[in-house]
Coordinates of C-alpha atoms in Angstrom, one line a residue:
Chain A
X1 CA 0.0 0.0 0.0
X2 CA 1.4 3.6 -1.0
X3 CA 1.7 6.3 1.1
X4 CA -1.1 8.1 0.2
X5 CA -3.1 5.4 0.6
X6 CA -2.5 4.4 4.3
X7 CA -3.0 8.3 4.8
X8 CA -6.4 8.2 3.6
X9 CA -7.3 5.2 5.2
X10 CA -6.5 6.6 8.7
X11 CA -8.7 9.8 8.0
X12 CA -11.4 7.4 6.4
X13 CA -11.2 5.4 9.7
X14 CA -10.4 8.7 12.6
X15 CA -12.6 10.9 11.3
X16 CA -15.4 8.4 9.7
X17 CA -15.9 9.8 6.8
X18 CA -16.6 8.4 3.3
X19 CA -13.2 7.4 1.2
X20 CA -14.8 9.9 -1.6
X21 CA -14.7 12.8 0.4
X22 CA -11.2 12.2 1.1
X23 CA -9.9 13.9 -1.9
X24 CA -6.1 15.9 -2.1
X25 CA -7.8 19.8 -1.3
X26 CA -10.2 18.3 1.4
X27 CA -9.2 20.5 5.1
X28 CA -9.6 18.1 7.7
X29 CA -12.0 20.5 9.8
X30 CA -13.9 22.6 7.4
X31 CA -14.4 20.1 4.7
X32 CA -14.2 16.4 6.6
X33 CA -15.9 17.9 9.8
X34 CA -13.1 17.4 12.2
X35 CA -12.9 19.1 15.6
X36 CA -9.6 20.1 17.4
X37 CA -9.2 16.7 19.1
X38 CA -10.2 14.7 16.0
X39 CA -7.1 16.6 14.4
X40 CA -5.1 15.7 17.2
X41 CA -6.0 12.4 17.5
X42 CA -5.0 12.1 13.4
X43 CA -1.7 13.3 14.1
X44 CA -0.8 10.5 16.8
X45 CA -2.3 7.8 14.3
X46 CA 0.2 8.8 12.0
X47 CA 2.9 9.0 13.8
X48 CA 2.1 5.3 15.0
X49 CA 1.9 4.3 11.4
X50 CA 4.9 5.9 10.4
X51 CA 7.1 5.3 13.2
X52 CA 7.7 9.7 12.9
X53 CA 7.7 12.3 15.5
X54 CA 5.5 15.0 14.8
X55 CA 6.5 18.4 16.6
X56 CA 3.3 20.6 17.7
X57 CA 4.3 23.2 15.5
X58 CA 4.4 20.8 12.2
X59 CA 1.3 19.3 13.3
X60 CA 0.0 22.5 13.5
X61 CA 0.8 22.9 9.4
X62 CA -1.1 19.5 8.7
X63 CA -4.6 20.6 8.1
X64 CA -5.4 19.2 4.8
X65 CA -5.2 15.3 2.7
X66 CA -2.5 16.7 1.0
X67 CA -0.6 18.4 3.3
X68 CA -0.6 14.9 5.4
X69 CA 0.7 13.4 2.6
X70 CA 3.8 16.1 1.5
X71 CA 4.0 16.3 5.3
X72 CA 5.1 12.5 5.8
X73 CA 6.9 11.9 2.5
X74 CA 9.1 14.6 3.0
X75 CA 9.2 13.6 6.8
X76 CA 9.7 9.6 5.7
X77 CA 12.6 10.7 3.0
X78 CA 14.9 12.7 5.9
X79 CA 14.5 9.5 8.0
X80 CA 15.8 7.1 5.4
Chain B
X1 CA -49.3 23.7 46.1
X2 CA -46.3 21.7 45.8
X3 CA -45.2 20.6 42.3
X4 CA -45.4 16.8 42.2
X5 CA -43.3 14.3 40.4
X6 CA -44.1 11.6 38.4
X7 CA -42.0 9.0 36.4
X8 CA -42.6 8.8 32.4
X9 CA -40.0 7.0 31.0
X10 CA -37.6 3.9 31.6
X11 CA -34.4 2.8 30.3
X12 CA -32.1 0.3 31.4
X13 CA -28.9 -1.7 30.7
X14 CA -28.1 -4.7 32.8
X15 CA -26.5 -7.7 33.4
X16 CA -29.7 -9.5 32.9
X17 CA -31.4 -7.5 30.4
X18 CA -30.7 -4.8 27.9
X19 CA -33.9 -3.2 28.0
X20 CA -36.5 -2.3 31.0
X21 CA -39.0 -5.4 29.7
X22 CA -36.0 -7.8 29.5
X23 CA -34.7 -6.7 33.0
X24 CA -38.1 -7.0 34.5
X25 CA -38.9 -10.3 33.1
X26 CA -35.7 -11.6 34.0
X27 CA -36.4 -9.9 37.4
X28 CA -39.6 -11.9 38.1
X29 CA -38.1 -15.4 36.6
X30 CA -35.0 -15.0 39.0
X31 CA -32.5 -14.6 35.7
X32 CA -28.9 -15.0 37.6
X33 CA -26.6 -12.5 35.4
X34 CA -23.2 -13.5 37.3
X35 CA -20.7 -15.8 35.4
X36 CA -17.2 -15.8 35.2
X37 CA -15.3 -12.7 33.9
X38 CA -14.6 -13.0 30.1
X39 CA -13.8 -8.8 29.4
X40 CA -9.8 -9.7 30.6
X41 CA -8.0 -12.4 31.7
X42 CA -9.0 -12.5 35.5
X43 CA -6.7 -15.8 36.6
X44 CA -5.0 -13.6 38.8
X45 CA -7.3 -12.5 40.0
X46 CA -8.8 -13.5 43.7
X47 CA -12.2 -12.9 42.0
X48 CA -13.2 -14.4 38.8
X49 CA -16.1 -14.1 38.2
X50 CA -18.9 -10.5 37.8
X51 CA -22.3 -9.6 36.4
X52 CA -21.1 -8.4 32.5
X53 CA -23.7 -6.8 30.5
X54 CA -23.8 -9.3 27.6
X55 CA -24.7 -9.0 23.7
X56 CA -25.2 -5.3 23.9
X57 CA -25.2 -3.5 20.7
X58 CA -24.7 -0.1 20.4
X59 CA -25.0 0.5 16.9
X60 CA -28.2 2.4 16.9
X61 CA -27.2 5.1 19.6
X62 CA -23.4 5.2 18.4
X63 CA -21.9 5.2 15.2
X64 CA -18.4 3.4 15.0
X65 CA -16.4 6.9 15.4
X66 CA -18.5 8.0 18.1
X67 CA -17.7 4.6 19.8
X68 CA -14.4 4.8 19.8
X69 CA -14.0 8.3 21.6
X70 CA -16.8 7.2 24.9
X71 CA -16.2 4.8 27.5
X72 CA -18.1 2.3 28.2
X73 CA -20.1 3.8 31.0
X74 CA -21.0 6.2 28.3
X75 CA -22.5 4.4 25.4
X76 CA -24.3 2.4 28.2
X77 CA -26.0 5.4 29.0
X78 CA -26.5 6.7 25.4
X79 CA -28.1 3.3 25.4
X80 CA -30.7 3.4 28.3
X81 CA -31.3 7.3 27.5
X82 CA -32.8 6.3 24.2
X83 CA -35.1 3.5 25.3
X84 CA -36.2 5.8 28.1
X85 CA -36.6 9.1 25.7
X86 CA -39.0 7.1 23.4
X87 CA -40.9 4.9 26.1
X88 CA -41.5 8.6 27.6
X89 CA -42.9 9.5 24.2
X90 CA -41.5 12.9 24.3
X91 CA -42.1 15.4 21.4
X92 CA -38.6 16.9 21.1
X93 CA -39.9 19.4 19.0
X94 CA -42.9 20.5 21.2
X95 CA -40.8 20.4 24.2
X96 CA -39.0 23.6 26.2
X97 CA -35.4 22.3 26.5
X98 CA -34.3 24.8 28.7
X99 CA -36.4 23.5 31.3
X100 CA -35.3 19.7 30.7
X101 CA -32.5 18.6 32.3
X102 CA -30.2 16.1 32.8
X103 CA -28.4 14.6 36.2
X104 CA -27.1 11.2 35.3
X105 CA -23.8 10.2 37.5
X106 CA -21.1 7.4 37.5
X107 CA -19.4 6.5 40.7
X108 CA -16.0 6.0 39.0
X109 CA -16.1 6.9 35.6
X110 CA -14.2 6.1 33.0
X111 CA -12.0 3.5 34.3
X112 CA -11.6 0.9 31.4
X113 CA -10.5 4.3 29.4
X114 CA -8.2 5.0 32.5
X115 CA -6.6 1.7 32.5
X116 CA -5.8 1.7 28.4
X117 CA -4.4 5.0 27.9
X118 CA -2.4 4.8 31.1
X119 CA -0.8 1.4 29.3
X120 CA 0.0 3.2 26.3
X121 CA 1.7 6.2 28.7
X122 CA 3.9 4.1 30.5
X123 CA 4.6 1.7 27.2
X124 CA 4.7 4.8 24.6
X125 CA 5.5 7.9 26.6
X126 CA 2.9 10.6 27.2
X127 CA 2.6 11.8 23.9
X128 CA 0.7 8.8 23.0
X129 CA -2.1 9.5 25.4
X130 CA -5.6 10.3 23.5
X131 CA -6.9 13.5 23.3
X132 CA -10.2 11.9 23.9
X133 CA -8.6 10.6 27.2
X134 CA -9.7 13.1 29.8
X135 CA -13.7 13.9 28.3
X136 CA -13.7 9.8 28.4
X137 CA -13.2 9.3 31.8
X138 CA -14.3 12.0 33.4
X139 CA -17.6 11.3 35.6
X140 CA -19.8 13.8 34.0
X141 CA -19.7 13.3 30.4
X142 CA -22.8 10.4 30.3
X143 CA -25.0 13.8 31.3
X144 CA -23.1 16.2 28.8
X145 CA -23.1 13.5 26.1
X146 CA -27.3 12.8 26.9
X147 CA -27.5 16.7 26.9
X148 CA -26.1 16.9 23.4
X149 CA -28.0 14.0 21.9
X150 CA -31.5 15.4 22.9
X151 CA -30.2 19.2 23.1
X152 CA -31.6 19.4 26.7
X153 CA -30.1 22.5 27.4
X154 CA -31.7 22.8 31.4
X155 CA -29.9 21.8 34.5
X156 CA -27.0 19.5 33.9
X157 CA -24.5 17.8 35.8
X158 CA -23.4 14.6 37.6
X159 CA -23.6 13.1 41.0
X160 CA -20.5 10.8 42.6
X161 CA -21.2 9.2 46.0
X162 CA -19.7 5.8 45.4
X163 CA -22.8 3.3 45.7
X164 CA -25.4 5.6 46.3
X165 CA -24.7 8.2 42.8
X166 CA -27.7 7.1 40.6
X167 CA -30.3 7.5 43.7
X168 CA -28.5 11.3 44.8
X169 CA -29.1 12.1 40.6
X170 CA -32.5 11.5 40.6
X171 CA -33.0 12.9 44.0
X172 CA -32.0 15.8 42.7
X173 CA -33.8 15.8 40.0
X174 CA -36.7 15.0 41.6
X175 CA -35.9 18.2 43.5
X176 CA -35.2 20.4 40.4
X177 CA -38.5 19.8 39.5
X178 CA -40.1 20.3 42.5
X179 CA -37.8 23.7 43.1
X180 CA -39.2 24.8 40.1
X181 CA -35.9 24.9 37.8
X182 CA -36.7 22.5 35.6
X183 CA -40.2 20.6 34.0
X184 CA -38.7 17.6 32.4
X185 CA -35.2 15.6 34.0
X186 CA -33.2 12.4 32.6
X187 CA -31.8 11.2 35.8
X188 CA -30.1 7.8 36.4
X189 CA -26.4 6.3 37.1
X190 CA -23.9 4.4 35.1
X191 CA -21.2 1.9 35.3
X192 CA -18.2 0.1 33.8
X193 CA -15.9 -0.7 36.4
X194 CA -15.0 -4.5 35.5
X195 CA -11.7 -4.2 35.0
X196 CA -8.3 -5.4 36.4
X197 CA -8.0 -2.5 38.6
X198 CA -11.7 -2.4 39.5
X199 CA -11.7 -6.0 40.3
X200 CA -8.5 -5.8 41.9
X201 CA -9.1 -3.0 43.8
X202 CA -12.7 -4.3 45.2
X203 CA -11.0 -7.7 45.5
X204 CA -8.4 -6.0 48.2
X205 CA -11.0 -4.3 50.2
X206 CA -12.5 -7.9 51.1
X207 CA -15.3 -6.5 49.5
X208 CA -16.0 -9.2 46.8
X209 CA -17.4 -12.6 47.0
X210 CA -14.7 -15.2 46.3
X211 CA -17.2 -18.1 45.7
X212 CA -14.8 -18.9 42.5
X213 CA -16.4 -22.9 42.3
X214 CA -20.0 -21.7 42.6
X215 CA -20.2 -17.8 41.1
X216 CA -24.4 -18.1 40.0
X217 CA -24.4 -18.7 44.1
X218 CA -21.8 -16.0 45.0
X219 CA -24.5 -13.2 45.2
X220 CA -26.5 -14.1 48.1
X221 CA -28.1 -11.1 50.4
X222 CA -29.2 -11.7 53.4
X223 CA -27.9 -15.5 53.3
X224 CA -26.3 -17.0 56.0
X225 CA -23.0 -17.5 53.6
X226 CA -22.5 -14.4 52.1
X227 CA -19.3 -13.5 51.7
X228 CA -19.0 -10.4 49.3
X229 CA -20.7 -8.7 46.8
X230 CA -20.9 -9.1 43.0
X231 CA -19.4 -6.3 40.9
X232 CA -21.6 -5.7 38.0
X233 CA -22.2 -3.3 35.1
X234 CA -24.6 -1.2 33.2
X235 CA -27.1 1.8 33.4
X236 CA -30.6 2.8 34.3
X237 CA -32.3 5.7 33.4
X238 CA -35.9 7.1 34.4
X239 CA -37.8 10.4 32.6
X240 CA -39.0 12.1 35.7
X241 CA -41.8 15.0 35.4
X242 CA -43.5 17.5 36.5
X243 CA -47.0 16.2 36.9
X244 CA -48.6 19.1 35.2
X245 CA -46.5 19.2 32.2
X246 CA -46.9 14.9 31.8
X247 CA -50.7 15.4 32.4
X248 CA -50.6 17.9 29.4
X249 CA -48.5 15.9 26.8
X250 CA -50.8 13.1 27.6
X251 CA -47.5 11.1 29.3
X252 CA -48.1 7.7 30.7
X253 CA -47.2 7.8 34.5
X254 CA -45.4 4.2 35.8
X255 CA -45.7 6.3 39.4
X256 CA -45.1 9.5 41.7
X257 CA -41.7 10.1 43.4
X258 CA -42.8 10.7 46.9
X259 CA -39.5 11.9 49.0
X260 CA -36.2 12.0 49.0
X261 CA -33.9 11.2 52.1
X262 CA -29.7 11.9 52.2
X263 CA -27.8 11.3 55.1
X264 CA -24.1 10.5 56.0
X265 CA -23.1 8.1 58.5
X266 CA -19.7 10.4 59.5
X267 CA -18.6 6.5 60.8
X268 CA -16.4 4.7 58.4
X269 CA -14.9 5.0 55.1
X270 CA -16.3 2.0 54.5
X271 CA -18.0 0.3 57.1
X272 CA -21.6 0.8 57.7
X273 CA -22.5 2.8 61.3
X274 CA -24.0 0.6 64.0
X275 CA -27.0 -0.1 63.4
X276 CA -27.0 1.3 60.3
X277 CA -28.2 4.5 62.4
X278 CA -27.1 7.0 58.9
X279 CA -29.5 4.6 56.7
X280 CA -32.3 4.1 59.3
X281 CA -32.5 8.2 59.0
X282 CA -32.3 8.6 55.3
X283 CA -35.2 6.1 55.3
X284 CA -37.0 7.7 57.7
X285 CA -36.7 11.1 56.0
X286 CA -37.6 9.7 52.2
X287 CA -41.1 8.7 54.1
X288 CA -41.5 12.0 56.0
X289 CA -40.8 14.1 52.4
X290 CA -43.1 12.4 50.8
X291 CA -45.7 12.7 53.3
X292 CA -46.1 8.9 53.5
X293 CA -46.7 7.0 57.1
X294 CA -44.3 4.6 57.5
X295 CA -46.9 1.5 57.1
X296 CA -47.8 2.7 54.3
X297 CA -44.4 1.0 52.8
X298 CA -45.2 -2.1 51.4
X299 CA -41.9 -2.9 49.8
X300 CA -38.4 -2.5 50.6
X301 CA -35.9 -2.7 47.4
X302 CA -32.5 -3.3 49.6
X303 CA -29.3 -1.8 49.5
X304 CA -28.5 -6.1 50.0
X305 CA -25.1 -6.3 48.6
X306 CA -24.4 -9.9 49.7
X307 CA -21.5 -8.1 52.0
X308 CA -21.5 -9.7 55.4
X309 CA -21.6 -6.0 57.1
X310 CA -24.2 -4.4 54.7
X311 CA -26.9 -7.0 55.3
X312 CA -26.9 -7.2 58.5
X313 CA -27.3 -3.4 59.4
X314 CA -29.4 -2.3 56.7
X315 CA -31.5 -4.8 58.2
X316 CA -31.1 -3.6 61.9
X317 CA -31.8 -0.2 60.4
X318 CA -35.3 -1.3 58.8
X319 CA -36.4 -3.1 62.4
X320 CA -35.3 -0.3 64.4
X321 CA -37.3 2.0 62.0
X322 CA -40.4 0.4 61.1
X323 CA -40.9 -1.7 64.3
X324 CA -43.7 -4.2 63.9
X325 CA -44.5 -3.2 60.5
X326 CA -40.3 -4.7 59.4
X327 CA -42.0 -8.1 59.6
X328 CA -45.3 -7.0 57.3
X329 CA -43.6 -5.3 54.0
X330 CA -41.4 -7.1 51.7
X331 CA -37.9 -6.7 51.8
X332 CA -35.6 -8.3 48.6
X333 CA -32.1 -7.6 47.0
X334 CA -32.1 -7.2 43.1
X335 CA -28.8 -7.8 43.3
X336 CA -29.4 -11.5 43.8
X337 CA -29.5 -11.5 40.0
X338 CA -27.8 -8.1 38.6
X339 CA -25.0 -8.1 41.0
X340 CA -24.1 -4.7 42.4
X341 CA -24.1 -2.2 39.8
X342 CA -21.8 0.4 42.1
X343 CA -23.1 4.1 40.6
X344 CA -25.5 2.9 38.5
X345 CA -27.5 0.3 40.9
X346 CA -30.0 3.3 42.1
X347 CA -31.1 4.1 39.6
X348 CA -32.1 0.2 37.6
X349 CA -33.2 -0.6 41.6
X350 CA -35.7 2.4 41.6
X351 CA -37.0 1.2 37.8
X352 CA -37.8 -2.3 39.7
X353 CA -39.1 -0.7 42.3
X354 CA -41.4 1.6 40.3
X355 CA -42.5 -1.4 38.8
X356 CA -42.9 -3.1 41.8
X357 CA -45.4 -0.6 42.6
X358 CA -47.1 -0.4 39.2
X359 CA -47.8 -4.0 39.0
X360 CA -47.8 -5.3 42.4
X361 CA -45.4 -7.8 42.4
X362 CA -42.2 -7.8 44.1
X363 CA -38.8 -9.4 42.7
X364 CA -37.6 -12.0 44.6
X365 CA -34.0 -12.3 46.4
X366 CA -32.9 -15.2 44.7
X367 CA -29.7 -17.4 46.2
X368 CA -31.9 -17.3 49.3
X369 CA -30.3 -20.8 51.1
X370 CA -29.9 -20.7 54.9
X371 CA -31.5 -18.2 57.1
X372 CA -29.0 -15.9 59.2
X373 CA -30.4 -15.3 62.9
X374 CA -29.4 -11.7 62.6
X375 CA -31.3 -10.8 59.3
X376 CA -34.6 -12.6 59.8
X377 CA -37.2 -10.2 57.8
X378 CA -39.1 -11.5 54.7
X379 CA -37.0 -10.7 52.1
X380 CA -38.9 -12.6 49.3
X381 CA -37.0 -16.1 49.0
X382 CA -36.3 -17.0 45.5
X383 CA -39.9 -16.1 44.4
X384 CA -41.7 -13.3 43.4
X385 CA -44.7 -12.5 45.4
X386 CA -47.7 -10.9 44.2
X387 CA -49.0 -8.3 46.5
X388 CA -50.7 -5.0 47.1
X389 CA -47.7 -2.4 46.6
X390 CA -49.2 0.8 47.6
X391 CA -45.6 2.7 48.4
X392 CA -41.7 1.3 48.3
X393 CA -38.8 2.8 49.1
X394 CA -35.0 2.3 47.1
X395 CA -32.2 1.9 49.6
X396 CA -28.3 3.0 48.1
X397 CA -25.7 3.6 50.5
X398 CA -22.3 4.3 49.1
X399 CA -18.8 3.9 50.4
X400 CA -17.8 7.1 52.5
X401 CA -20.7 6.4 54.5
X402 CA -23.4 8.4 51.7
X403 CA -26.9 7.1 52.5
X404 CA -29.9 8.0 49.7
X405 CA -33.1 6.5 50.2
X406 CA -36.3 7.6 47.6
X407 CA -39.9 6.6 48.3
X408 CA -42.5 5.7 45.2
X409 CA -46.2 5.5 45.5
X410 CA -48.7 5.0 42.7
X411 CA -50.3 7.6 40.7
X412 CA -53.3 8.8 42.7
X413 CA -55.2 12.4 41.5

């Protein structure tokens, strides 16, 4: 499974939300109807998937499918 | 004149039912809900064996997200709050929600919730702990969640007093209503507490039975071989109204509250004053309040937690108060069959004792073996006995020596 895919099935599964609506553009609050803790809680499953430490302020930065995704490819990258 | 109080609407999730006709029936057929434990692995346990609520789906109150960020104690009261909402055949819409209320308590809270996210701490750091942590645990968040569900946007908070929380919530309520803040309350207590450090914990105090060979036996009040209560689980919940306001929605009445009485013992942490002396005076004053004479009681729904201690006060306390009359009214322990539902047991004990009233029959105290010399009332052995119940009274008393007694009458004009 590619990146992008275990990305969207985390927010399909956190925030319960159709897989259609999880499209590059969608914001995780606005357009997926996340609260603050639902975007906190997204964070943490990605960092257990990926094995990566997210710092508040990054996290902060990660409000969107695709920002998530540039996020952890960039973040995956450094590591190896 | 004083605004009277009548109950509308039931809900309840137990260890022998999921549903107030499931709980009664089981109730009146003696249905045993204790086995051994199967939510952990309890062979360390001294105790293996509780009352689980079993087979409960929670699919139509919670959606699989919404799962996932309650406790237990939680969706169990999502889960008795609807079945009580629609028996009380509310119209939502008609309804002035900022006189409807909600005072639903837990007596611990949140503990499975506790437990995981306080192993992934101490395996994972703290980072790792869920936002969702603290608003799942916390003791209050059955009322707030109920609130939000049904936008109830009167009176709302929770009561903790160990054993006795449910029956100080709808006491409360009861007096809400009465006071004049509110028309309409949801009122109950909920539980989840079998867990390692629930069982564990209980299992320290001595407080649990540790009939391991024989646990459908273990929970025997007023028995001659008790040796400990029964931790069980679950929620009841009970739609208490104004009369007025149920009169003019055309509500069904079950019954009228009649009084509320709270007292401390100012004894024991745990232990029970002589006498039961604190629980002969919350009695005493749940009759007075509701302008009842004390032979009016017919029925006695027990504290009766199968302890050794409990039992054998709480029946001192009913001789000493009702003299002669102790050996005329029926006394039983529903906990016999539900085991002891810790925050929640007031409130599914007041639903069988409303019913009790409604349909004049009283539950039976099942395990009912040898007679002990010092608890010799008629506690209703292993039948159900059909009689004239023109008042009862619910008994809770709660560790930190918290006594709440509430007395129930039928609907009269």
């Amino acid at each position: 499974m590619s990146l992008e895919e275990k990305v969207k099935d985390i927010i399909v599964e956190k925030l319960g939300v159709e897989p259609d609506k999880v499209v590059p553009e969608a914001r995780f609050i606005e357009d997926l109807g996340a609260d603050s803790l639902d975007t906190v809680e997204l964070v943490m499953a990605f960092e257990d998937e990926f094995n990566v430490e997210i710092p508040d302020e990054d996290a902060q930065e990660i409000t969107t499918v695709k920002s998530a995704i540039d996020y952890l490819s960039k973040k995956i990258q450094s590591a190896e | 004149m004083a605004r009277r109080v009548v109950v509308t609407g039931m809900g309840a999730v137990t260890p022998i039912g999921n549903s107030v006709k499931e709980f009664w029936e089981g109730l009146l057929e003696g249905r045993n809900g204790v086995d051994y434990i199967t939510r952990f692995d309890a062979s360390q346990h001294k105790t293996k064996f509780a009352a689980e609520v079993k087979n409960v789906n929670f699919d139509d109150v919670l959606d699989r997200r919404e799962r996932n960020r309650v406790d237990l104690y939680a969706a169990f009261a999502m889960k008795a709050a609807k079945e009580a909402m629609e028996d009380a055949g509310v119209d939502l819409e008609k309804l002035n929600r900022d006189r409807a209320g909600v005072v639903v308590g837990s007596g611990i809270g949140g503990i499975l919730s506790f437990e995981t996210e306080h192993a992934k701490m101490l395996k994972h750091g703290p980072r790792r702990v869920s936002p969702y942590f603290v608003p799942q645990m916390i003791s209050d968040i059955a009322a707030g969640h109920i609130s939000i569900r049904y936008k109830l946007t009167g009176p709302n908070y929770a009561t903790v007093s160990a054993c006795a929380t449910a029956s100080h919530a709808i006491g409360d309520a009861v007096r809400l209503i009465r006071y004049g803040d509110a028309d309409f309350m949801v009122a109950g207590g909920s539980e989840a507490a079998i867990c390692p450090m629930g069982v564990a914990g209980f299992n320290s105090m001595q407080a649990l039975s540790t009939r391991n060979d024989d646990p459908k036996h273990a929970s025997r009040p007023f028995d001659r071989l008790r040796d400990g209560f029964v931790i069980g689980e679950g929620c009841g919940i009970l739609i208490l109204e104004e009369l007025e306001h149920a009169k003019k929605r055309g509500a069904q009445i079950y019954a009228e509250i009649r009084g509320v009485g709270f007292t401390a013992d100012a004894y024991h942490i745990t232990a029970p004053a002589p006498g039961g002396e604190g629980a002969r005076r919350a009695m005493r004053m749940c009759v007075e309040d509701g302008g009842l004479n004390l032979d009016e009681i017919d029925y006695i729904n027990a504290h009766g937690t199968s302890t050794p201690y409990n039992d054998k006060s709480e029946t001192e306390a009913i001789k000493a108060l009702f003299g002669e009359h102790a050996y005329k009214l029926n006394v039983s322990s529903t906990k016999s069959m539900t085991g002891h539902l810790l925050g929640a047991a007031g409130a599914i004990e007041l639903i069988a004792t409303v019913l009790a009233v409604k349909h004049n029959v009283v539950p039976p105290t099942i395990n009912y073996q040898e007679p002990d010399p010092e608890c010799d009332l008629n506690y209703t052995p292993n039948q159900p006995q059909e009689r004239v119940v023109r008042a009862a009274i619910n008994n809770a008393f709660g560790f930190g020596g918290h006594n709440a007694c509430i007395s129930v009458s039928k609907f009269v004009e």
